[in-house]
Amino acid sequence: MKKLMAANWKMFKTWDEAQATALELVDLAAASLPADREVLVCPPFTSLGAVAEVFAGVPRFFTGGQDFYCREEGAFTGEIAPGMLLDLGASFGLTGHSERRHVIGESDQLVGEKTAFGLAAGLSVILCVGELIEERRAGRVEEVLERQLRIGLAGVPRDIEPKRLCVAYEPVWAIGTGEVAGPGEILEAHAFVRKTLVAIFGDNANEMRVLYGGSVKPSNCAEIIALDNVDGVLVGGASLQGESFSQIVLA
Ligand code: PGA
């Protein structure tokens, strides 16, 4: 299974800025990318085309949308369809990022609809899950992860091609805070995610990638990526510079 080193640029970068960072990343990381790694960048919709153009023809470099809506087309002002992402050259889409859940207010059900719809439309999907700090303090991590996974994956066919479905475990308290989860916390959560995926999808789930996200940086990536059941990372802040993301990609 190839490790997926994914960047989430959130609401940063114009077309020109995105293009420059993508060029720098290819320059720094493409030639020395280990054979068992893939790189994914999820820019804002408005600069996805710039990054896709730079990555075209670069092996194992992919682009993705940070979100999408669960309809093919229609009167859904402000929304983007999976087919539109595919048309720009994107092959991935995120669903259920904590900022979509907790800032924009998306429900588990909507996240589940998007996940199933995106996969059916031909995207590979990274479903993001993770607990709030209050939920961790109350001992509810597994309950929250199980709920987000069960509802988030409810419409996904059991025989889905496993490399097209990833889960990112991103404890909300570790996102953008500099506070990375400890190895014990990551191991425990990832083992639970894997167990739940196996309960839903059977053996197929052992080929699905489980990524860690939350304050991943060049200095901690190698340690995190070496942990059991960690099949990649999803990086926000430290992915915005080509230099620092290339160090993560090659860590
Ligand atoms: P961060 O964000 O790396 O800035 O903590 C991770 C994410 O939101 O995916």
CSV table of N, CA and C and ligand atoms in Angstrom, one decimal, residues 8 10 97-99 170 174-178 213-216 234-238, ligand 1:
chain,number,residue,atom,x,y,z
A,8,ASN,N,-3.7,20.0,2.6
A,8,ASN,CA,-4.9,20.7,2.5
A,8,ASN,C,-4.6,22.2,2.7
A,10,LYS,N,-6.6,24.7,2.5
A,10,LYS,CA,-7.7,25.4,3.0
A,10,LYS,C,-8.0,26.7,2.2
A,97,HIS,N,-14.2,17.3,6.7
A,97,HIS,CA,-13.1,17.9,7.5
A,97,HIS,C,-13.7,18.7,8.7
A,98,SER,N,-12.9,18.7,9.7
A,98,SER,CA,-13.4,19.3,11.0
A,98,SER,C,-13.9,20.7,10.8
A,99,GLU,N,-13.3,21.5,9.9
A,99,GLU,CA,-13.8,22.8,9.7
A,99,GLU,C,-15.2,22.8,8.9
A,170,GLU,N,-8.2,13.0,12.4
A,170,GLU,CA,-7.7,14.3,12.8
A,170,GLU,C,-8.4,14.8,14.0
A,174,ALA,N,-6.0,19.0,17.7
A,174,ALA,CA,-4.6,19.1,17.2
A,174,ALA,C,-4.5,19.8,15.9
A,175,ILE,N,-5.6,20.3,15.3
A,175,ILE,CA,-5.6,20.9,14.0
A,175,ILE,C,-5.3,22.4,14.2
A,176,GLY,N,-4.2,22.8,13.6
A,176,GLY,CA,-3.8,24.2,13.5
A,176,GLY,C,-3.3,24.7,14.9
A,177,THR,N,-3.1,23.9,15.9
A,177,THR,CA,-2.8,24.3,17.2
A,177,THR,C,-1.4,24.1,17.6
A,178,GLY,N,-0.6,23.4,16.8
A,178,GLY,CA,0.7,23.1,17.1
A,178,GLY,C,0.8,21.9,18.1
A,213,GLY,N,-3.8,13.4,10.7
A,213,GLY,CA,-3.7,14.9,10.5
A,213,GLY,C,-3.9,15.6,11.8
A,214,GLY,N,-3.2,16.8,11.9
A,214,GLY,CA,-3.2,17.6,13.1
A,214,GLY,C,-1.8,18.0,13.4
A,215,SER,N,-1.4,19.2,13.0
A,215,SER,CA,-0.1,19.8,13.3
A,215,SER,C,1.1,18.9,12.9
A,216,VAL,N,1.0,18.2,11.8
A,216,VAL,CA,2.1,17.5,11.2
A,216,VAL,C,3.1,18.5,10.6
A,234,LEU,N,-2.3,14.0,6.5
A,234,LEU,CA,-3.0,15.1,5.9
A,234,LEU,C,-2.6,16.4,6.6
A,235,VAL,N,-2.0,17.3,5.9
A,235,VAL,CA,-1.2,18.4,6.4
A,235,VAL,C,-1.8,19.8,6.0
A,236,GLY,N,-2.1,20.6,7.0
A,236,GLY,CA,-2.6,22.0,6.7
A,236,GLY,C,-1.5,23.0,6.7
A,237,GLY,N,-1.2,23.6,7.8
A,237,GLY,CA,-0.3,24.8,7.9
A,237,GLY,C,1.1,24.5,7.2
A,238,ALA,N,1.6,23.3,7.6
A,238,ALA,CA,3.0,23.0,7.1
A,238,ALA,C,3.0,22.6,5.6
B,1,PGA,P1,-2.8,21.4,10.4
B,1,PGA,O1,-4.2,21.1,9.7
B,1,PGA,O2,-1.8,20.6,9.8
B,1,PGA,O3,-2.6,22.9,10.2
B,1,PGA,O4,-3.0,21.1,11.9
B,1,PGA,C1,-4.5,19.8,9.4
B,1,PGA,C2,-5.9,19.7,8.7
B,1,PGA,O5,-6.8,20.5,9.0
B,1,PGA,O6,-6.1,18.9,7.8
